[in-house]
């Protein structure tokens, strides 16, 4: 076997990488681009033994170079934006991402996966079915399923059939498809308000009194029945708890609500609200539910405004937990 002593810079890099491979804590090579990974692997394939003196000299040179470094930068746009965090305005961040798309830099699929659901669904409805099939293959399964079920039936069938043609795609072709899709996504109109109008109206009505909420929804029904239906789906009130909250999440929710507030909410008298209160009690331990029932019975007569305020606080706690990702609400079902 040949012992190599005089090495070029690429071979020295291969030695350092070989030493790092023995360390489970070392970073992977995934941050290198494909060509660099290939060159490095080819260099390592042609090397055999390195004597100890050469190894030590390479390590010393490598450490000297590290010590000479004053500051480092991520080296790509995604890393730079992550480093800058909230220091850049949304407008500046958006402009930088659009410029990167035009120049074809970075991995487009990372950015496609981070697109809002409406943008991905728009691509799935407008681009060639072969490209859509590749997109669904690259997205996380849960996200891909969400997009797929949102497609019209005929298009969903066409995309499913196109999936059979994705097996032989090359990495280069996949990258080009990602760039095309990302450029198409960047061309989509961007609303000034990111939250859909139905969600905003639903969130507002969550905190309105029941009579005002009913009056507004009746008015919307007369003027725009489709919008009214979407707003109803976006509304989440105390009475919706049995249909929208998983039983296992009830103990987590009540820990977010002060007990006197919870007891007042459980004193709700309306039919739907009383059913929600019983649903909460039924999914607690026997000892806890019995204690809450006793406290509720000791309250006496409450003003309806006090009960409604308490129910709103319970709903707010549920919304906070959902936004934090600690619980997941069941999606409202269509009436059909």
Tab-separated table of C-alpha atoms in Angstrom:
chain	number	residue	atom	x	y	z
A	1	UNK	CA	0.000	0.000	0.000
A	2	UNK	CA	1.099	3.546	-0.738
A	3	UNK	CA	1.566	5.986	2.122
A	4	UNK	CA	0.672	9.481	0.906
A	5	UNK	CA	2.607	12.397	2.342
A	6	UNK	CA	2.392	15.301	-0.150
A	7	UNK	CA	-1.274	16.240	-0.490
A	8	UNK	CA	-3.173	18.936	-2.354
A	9	UNK	CA	-5.842	21.091	-0.695
A	10	UNK	CA	-8.702	18.840	-1.736
A	11	UNK	CA	-6.945	15.780	-0.310
A	12	UNK	CA	-6.295	17.661	2.922
A	13	UNK	CA	-10.017	18.428	3.131
A	14	UNK	CA	-10.702	14.719	2.637
A	15	UNK	CA	-8.413	13.894	5.585
A	16	UNK	CA	-10.259	16.349	7.839
A	17	UNK	CA	-13.622	14.937	6.793
A	18	UNK	CA	-12.373	11.385	7.416
A	19	UNK	CA	-11.335	12.364	10.943
A	20	UNK	CA	-14.692	14.060	11.563
A	21	UNK	CA	-16.587	10.953	10.471
A	22	UNK	CA	-15.428	9.246	13.665
A	23	UNK	CA	-17.235	11.920	15.710
A	24	UNK	CA	-20.975	11.333	16.043
A	25	UNK	CA	-21.438	15.000	17.002
A	26	UNK	CA	-19.865	16.291	13.777
A	27	UNK	CA	-22.026	18.074	11.231
A	28	UNK	CA	-23.103	16.134	8.149
A	29	UNK	CA	-21.953	16.984	4.638
A	30	UNK	CA	-25.493	17.842	3.543
A	31	UNK	CA	-24.703	21.558	3.643
A	32	UNK	CA	-22.246	21.111	0.764
A	33	UNK	CA	-23.603	21.357	-2.754
A	34	UNK	CA	-23.854	18.200	-4.848
A	35	UNK	CA	-20.717	18.907	-6.898
A	36	UNK	CA	-18.577	19.500	-3.790
A	37	UNK	CA	-19.832	16.280	-2.224
A	38	UNK	CA	-19.008	14.382	-5.429
A	39	UNK	CA	-15.479	15.820	-5.694
A	40	UNK	CA	-14.807	15.068	-2.046
A	41	UNK	CA	-16.012	11.466	-2.350
A	42	UNK	CA	-13.914	10.941	-5.502
A	43	UNK	CA	-10.842	12.277	-3.729
A	44	UNK	CA	-11.391	9.968	-0.753
A	45	UNK	CA	-11.890	6.995	-3.072
A	46	UNK	CA	-8.396	7.479	-4.518
A	47	UNK	CA	-6.580	7.773	-1.179
A	48	UNK	CA	-5.121	5.008	0.947
A	49	UNK	CA	-2.842	5.498	3.981
A	50	UNK	CA	-1.774	8.820	5.502
A	51	UNK	CA	1.211	8.779	7.863
A	52	UNK	CA	0.805	10.188	11.341
A	53	UNK	CA	3.154	13.120	10.786
A	54	UNK	CA	1.204	14.253	7.693
A	55	UNK	CA	-2.087	13.823	9.540
A	56	UNK	CA	-0.860	15.992	12.440
A	57	UNK	CA	0.456	18.637	10.043
A	58	UNK	CA	-2.921	18.793	8.266
A	59	UNK	CA	-4.767	19.141	11.581
A	60	UNK	CA	-2.401	21.928	12.658
A	61	UNK	CA	-2.876	23.774	9.362
A	62	UNK	CA	-6.650	23.361	9.603
A	63	UNK	CA	-6.740	24.704	13.177
A	64	UNK	CA	-4.506	27.648	12.239
A	65	UNK	CA	-6.902	28.556	9.456
A	66	UNK	CA	-9.877	28.312	11.801
A	67	UNK	CA	-8.198	30.599	14.330
A	68	UNK	CA	-7.526	33.140	11.584
A	69	UNK	CA	-11.240	33.383	10.759
A	70	UNK	CA	-12.728	36.597	12.107
A	71	UNK	CA	-16.377	36.156	11.151
A	72	UNK	CA	-18.432	33.695	9.109
A	73	UNK	CA	-21.585	34.073	7.068
A	74	UNK	CA	-24.184	31.406	6.149
A	75	UNK	CA	-23.258	31.468	2.458
A	76	UNK	CA	-26.834	31.187	1.168
A	77	UNK	CA	-30.014	33.231	1.233
A	78	UNK	CA	-32.055	30.911	3.466
A	79	UNK	CA	-29.311	30.841	6.100
A	80	UNK	CA	-28.884	34.613	5.892
A	81	UNK	CA	-32.606	35.255	6.364
A	82	UNK	CA	-32.664	32.835	9.305
A	83	UNK	CA	-29.710	34.684	10.857
A	84	UNK	CA	-31.292	38.107	10.391
A	85	UNK	CA	-34.589	36.878	11.820
A	86	UNK	CA	-37.009	39.741	12.398
A	87	UNK	CA	-34.467	42.438	11.601
A	88	UNK	CA	-35.641	42.653	7.996
A	89	UNK	CA	-39.063	43.912	6.979
A	90	UNK	CA	-41.436	41.467	5.292
A	91	UNK	CA	-41.143	43.524	2.118
A	92	UNK	CA	-37.332	43.213	2.070
A	93	UNK	CA	-37.464	39.489	2.806
A	94	UNK	CA	-40.010	38.984	0.043
A	95	UNK	CA	-37.874	40.960	-2.436
A	96	UNK	CA	-34.772	38.905	-1.603
A	97	UNK	CA	-36.621	35.618	-2.012
A	98	UNK	CA	-38.051	36.699	-5.360
A	99	UNK	CA	-34.582	37.710	-6.583
A	100	UNK	CA	-33.146	34.360	-5.494
A	101	UNK	CA	-35.895	32.536	-7.399
A	102	UNK	CA	-35.128	34.476	-10.591
A	103	UNK	CA	-31.414	33.680	-10.234
A	104	UNK	CA	-32.100	30.007	-9.496
A	105	UNK	CA	-30.161	29.898	-6.210
A	106	UNK	CA	-30.821	27.489	-3.346
A	107	UNK	CA	-33.093	24.479	-3.007
A	108	UNK	CA	-36.522	25.475	-4.370
A	109	UNK	CA	-38.312	22.587	-2.650
A	110	UNK	CA	-37.543	23.931	0.822
A	111	UNK	CA	-39.310	27.160	-0.061
A	112	UNK	CA	-42.189	25.396	-1.813
A	113	UNK	CA	-42.856	23.320	1.315
A	114	UNK	CA	-42.971	26.556	3.342
A	115	UNK	CA	-45.547	28.227	1.064
A	116	UNK	CA	-48.999	28.888	2.549
A	117	UNK	CA	-51.583	26.222	1.779
A	118	UNK	CA	-53.655	28.422	-0.590
A	119	UNK	CA	-50.556	29.086	-2.741
A	120	UNK	CA	-49.706	25.378	-3.010
A	121	UNK	CA	-53.313	24.531	-3.835
A	122	UNK	CA	-53.306	27.218	-6.521
A	123	UNK	CA	-50.212	25.636	-8.089
A	124	UNK	CA	-51.797	22.196	-7.882
A	125	UNK	CA	-54.848	23.472	-9.762
A	126	UNK	CA	-53.004	25.393	-12.471
A	127	UNK	CA	-49.718	23.613	-13.321
A	128	UNK	CA	-49.236	20.503	-15.488
A	129	UNK	CA	-50.351	17.349	-13.679
A	130	UNK	CA	-46.861	15.803	-14.043
A	131	UNK	CA	-45.336	18.760	-12.210
A	132	UNK	CA	-48.052	18.612	-9.566
A	133	UNK	CA	-47.344	14.897	-9.063
A	134	UNK	CA	-43.657	15.704	-8.465
A	135	UNK	CA	-44.624	18.486	-6.072
A	136	UNK	CA	-46.821	16.145	-4.017
A	137	UNK	CA	-43.966	13.614	-3.983
A	138	UNK	CA	-41.616	16.214	-2.469
A	139	UNK	CA	-44.016	17.697	0.070
A	140	UNK	CA	-44.414	16.159	3.551
A	141	UNK	CA	-47.131	13.496	3.402
A	142	UNK	CA	-49.583	15.400	5.608
A	143	UNK	CA	-49.204	18.565	3.512
A	144	UNK	CA	-49.459	16.624	0.261
A	145	UNK	CA	-52.656	14.927	1.471
A	146	UNK	CA	-54.178	18.280	2.410
A	147	UNK	CA	-53.488	19.606	-1.101
A	148	UNK	CA	-54.656	16.439	-2.850
A	149	UNK	CA	-58.044	16.293	-1.125
A	150	UNK	CA	-58.584	19.956	-2.025
A	151	UNK	CA	-58.370	19.239	-5.758
A	152	UNK	CA	-61.437	18.779	-7.961
A	153	UNK	CA	-62.203	15.082	-8.446
A	154	UNK	CA	-61.167	14.921	-12.126
A	155	UNK	CA	-57.868	16.689	-11.510
A	156	UNK	CA	-57.118	14.525	-8.486
A	157	UNK	CA	-57.517	11.432	-10.654
A	158	UNK	CA	-55.199	12.877	-13.315
A	159	UNK	CA	-52.540	13.750	-10.727
A	160	UNK	CA	-52.776	10.252	-9.216
A	161	UNK	CA	-52.199	8.714	-12.648
A	162	UNK	CA	-49.210	11.015	-13.239
A	163	UNK	CA	-47.567	9.786	-10.030
A	164	UNK	CA	-46.520	6.622	-11.862
A	165	UNK	CA	-44.277	8.717	-14.107
A	166	UNK	CA	-42.246	10.275	-11.287
A	167	UNK	CA	-40.065	7.250	-10.489
A	168	UNK	CA	-37.400	7.903	-13.147
A	169	UNK	CA	-36.980	11.657	-12.686
A	170	UNK	CA	-33.361	12.813	-12.348
A	171	UNK	CA	-32.160	15.171	-9.581
A	172	UNK	CA	-31.438	17.851	-12.193
A	173	UNK	CA	-34.943	17.608	-13.634
A	174	UNK	CA	-36.454	17.665	-10.151
A	175	UNK	CA	-34.491	20.828	-9.344
A	176	UNK	CA	-35.667	22.518	-12.558
A	177	UNK	CA	-39.293	21.589	-11.856
A	178	UNK	CA	-38.934	23.030	-8.353
A	179	UNK	CA	-37.612	26.309	-9.786
A	180	UNK	CA	-40.482	26.528	-12.277
A	181	UNK	CA	-43.069	25.914	-9.552
A	182	UNK	CA	-41.432	28.365	-7.196
A	183	UNK	CA	-41.290	31.049	-9.885
A	184	UNK	CA	-44.981	30.408	-10.565
A	185	UNK	CA	-45.730	30.703	-6.849
A	186	UNK	CA	-43.796	33.956	-6.603
A	187	UNK	CA	-45.906	35.347	-9.443
A	188	UNK	CA	-49.151	34.708	-7.561
A	189	UNK	CA	-50.810	37.865	-6.214
A	190	UNK	CA	-50.058	38.458	-2.558
A	191	UNK	CA	-52.882	39.968	-0.518
A	192	UNK	CA	-51.962	42.768	1.862
A	193	UNK	CA	-53.860	40.920	4.611
A	194	UNK	CA	-52.520	37.400	5.086
A	195	UNK	CA	-55.524	36.123	7.070
A	196	UNK	CA	-58.597	35.257	4.954
A	197	UNK	CA	-61.573	37.558	5.459
A	198	UNK	CA	-63.740	34.651	6.655
A	199	UNK	CA	-61.197	33.775	9.369
A	200	UNK	CA	-60.922	37.399	10.485
A	201	UNK	CA	-64.693	37.796	10.676
A	202	UNK	CA	-65.027	34.466	12.476
A	203	UNK	CA	-62.385	35.469	15.036
A	204	UNK	CA	-64.181	38.760	15.668
A	205	UNK	CA	-67.530	37.061	16.121
A	206	UNK	CA	-65.981	34.563	18.549
A	207	UNK	CA	-65.876	37.370	21.088
A	208	UNK	CA	-69.203	38.972	20.252
A	209	UNK	CA	-72.297	38.365	22.340
A	210	UNK	CA	-74.543	35.564	21.130
A	211	UNK	CA	-77.368	37.893	20.052
A	212	UNK	CA	-74.995	40.165	18.095
A	213	UNK	CA	-73.321	37.134	16.477
A	214	UNK	CA	-76.669	35.681	15.402
A	215	UNK	CA	-77.836	39.042	14.079
A	216	UNK	CA	-74.653	39.512	11.999
A	217	UNK	CA	-74.816	35.974	10.582
A	218	UNK	CA	-78.501	36.414	9.657
A	219	UNK	CA	-77.601	39.615	7.820
A	220	UNK	CA	-74.712	37.909	6.025
A	221	UNK	CA	-77.017	35.055	5.009
A	222	UNK	CA	-79.288	37.535	3.246
A	223	UNK	CA	-76.494	39.402	1.441
A	224	UNK	CA	-73.823	36.726	0.795
A	225	UNK	CA	-74.828	33.196	1.801
A	226	UNK	CA	-71.516	31.652	0.661
A	227	UNK	CA	-69.448	34.091	2.732
A	228	UNK	CA	-71.767	33.561	5.696
A	229	UNK	CA	-71.280	29.791	5.459
A	230	UNK	CA	-67.487	30.170	5.482
A	231	UNK	CA	-67.659	32.551	8.448
A	232	UNK	CA	-69.740	30.015	10.373
A	233	UNK	CA	-67.001	27.416	9.810
A	234	UNK	CA	-64.382	29.860	11.100
A	235	UNK	CA	-66.327	30.612	14.278
A	236	UNK	CA	-65.462	28.585	17.347
A	237	UNK	CA	-67.628	29.131	20.425
A	238	UNK	CA	-68.213	27.316	23.691
A	239	UNK	CA	-71.088	25.279	22.243
A	240	UNK	CA	-68.730	23.820	19.608
A	241	UNK	CA	-66.459	22.138	22.159
A	242	UNK	CA	-68.007	18.619	21.954
A	243	UNK	CA	-67.729	18.576	18.146
A	244	UNK	CA	-64.341	20.280	17.768
A	245	UNK	CA	-62.247	19.307	20.813
A	246	UNK	CA	-60.720	15.879	21.350
A	247	UNK	CA	-61.683	14.361	24.739
A	248	UNK	CA	-58.018	13.769	25.606
A	249	UNK	CA	-57.338	17.529	25.369
A	250	UNK	CA	-59.893	18.577	27.982
A	251	UNK	CA	-57.555	18.162	31.024
A	252	UNK	CA	-54.903	20.269	29.241
A	253	UNK	CA	-57.436	22.985	28.459
A	254	UNK	CA	-58.797	23.385	31.977
A	255	UNK	CA	-55.261	23.910	33.281
A	256	UNK	CA	-55.225	27.085	31.175
A	257	UNK	CA	-58.367	28.483	32.837
A	258	UNK	CA	-58.662	29.799	36.362
A	259	UNK	CA	-60.994	27.558	38.332
A	260	UNK	CA	-63.570	30.237	39.287
A	261	UNK	CA	-63.836	31.166	35.600
A	262	UNK	CA	-64.224	27.532	34.579
A	263	UNK	CA	-66.947	26.953	37.165
A	264	UNK	CA	-68.934	29.948	35.879
A	265	UNK	CA	-68.599	28.668	32.292
A	266	UNK	CA	-69.860	25.248	33.395
A	267	UNK	CA	-72.983	26.955	34.746
A	268	UNK	CA	-74.181	27.720	31.202
A	269	UNK	CA	-77.925	27.171	30.828
A	270	UNK	CA	-78.475	27.128	27.061
A	271	UNK	CA	-79.027	23.655	25.631
A	272	UNK	CA	-75.887	23.571	23.453
A	273	UNK	CA	-73.746	25.321	26.077
A	274	UNK	CA	-74.941	22.972	28.857
A	275	UNK	CA	-74.064	20.000	26.628
A	276	UNK	CA	-70.558	21.449	26.173
A	277	UNK	CA	-70.229	21.834	29.948
A	278	UNK	CA	-71.214	18.184	30.456
A	279	UNK	CA	-68.715	17.147	27.777
A	280	UNK	CA	-65.945	18.887	29.712
A	281	UNK	CA	-66.967	17.293	33.007
A	282	UNK	CA	-67.302	13.839	31.436
A	283	UNK	CA	-63.690	13.942	30.257
A	284	UNK	CA	-62.181	14.757	33.642
A	285	UNK	CA	-61.425	12.429	36.501
A	286	UNK	CA	-64.428	11.505	38.645
A	287	UNK	CA	-63.013	13.333	41.638
A	288	UNK	CA	-62.351	16.540	39.710
A	289	UNK	CA	-65.696	16.556	37.924
A	290	UNK	CA	-67.579	15.953	41.193
A	291	UNK	CA	-65.701	18.852	42.797
A	292	UNK	CA	-66.517	21.193	39.907
A	293	UNK	CA	-70.181	20.179	39.997
A	294	UNK	CA	-70.347	21.005	43.710
A	295	UNK	CA	-68.746	24.410	43.153
A	296	UNK	CA	-71.168	25.081	40.313
A	297	UNK	CA	-74.158	24.194	42.494
A	298	UNK	CA	-72.929	26.577	45.191
A	299	UNK	CA	-72.758	29.556	42.834
A	300	UNK	CA	-76.408	30.459	43.035
A	301	UNK	CA	-77.960	32.559	40.279
A	302	UNK	CA	-75.452	34.191	37.936
A	303	UNK	CA	-75.894	37.004	35.460
A	304	UNK	CA	-75.911	35.771	31.887
A	305	UNK	CA	-73.134	38.271	31.055
A	306	UNK	CA	-70.878	36.655	33.687
A	307	UNK	CA	-71.459	33.205	32.228
A	308	UNK	CA	-70.876	34.417	28.680
A	309	UNK	CA	-67.652	36.158	29.691
A	310	UNK	CA	-66.426	32.950	31.362
A	311	UNK	CA	-67.280	30.858	28.278
A	312	UNK	CA	-65.338	33.336	26.134
A	313	UNK	CA	-62.283	32.918	28.376
A	314	UNK	CA	-62.457	29.134	27.967
A	315	UNK	CA	-62.657	29.555	24.180
A	316	UNK	CA	-59.680	31.953	24.267
A	317	UNK	CA	-57.632	29.373	26.175
A	318	UNK	CA	-58.482	26.732	23.576
A	319	UNK	CA	-57.459	29.077	20.758
A	320	UNK	CA	-54.145	29.856	22.473
A	321	UNK	CA	-53.337	26.170	22.851
A	322	UNK	CA	-54.249	25.516	19.225
A	323	UNK	CA	-52.044	28.355	17.965
A	324	UNK	CA	-49.170	27.058	20.108
A	325	UNK	CA	-49.600	23.613	18.554
A	326	UNK	CA	-50.385	21.969	21.899
A	327	UNK	CA	-53.821	20.769	20.809
A	328	UNK	CA	-55.511	20.212	17.436
A	329	UNK	CA	-59.110	21.131	16.812
A	330	UNK	CA	-61.317	18.858	14.727
A	331	UNK	CA	-62.236	20.526	11.432
A	332	UNK	CA	-65.899	21.491	11.149
A	333	UNK	CA	-67.900	19.147	8.943
A	334	UNK	CA	-69.880	20.270	5.931
A	335	UNK	CA	-73.633	20.097	6.274
A	336	UNK	CA	-74.024	18.012	3.119
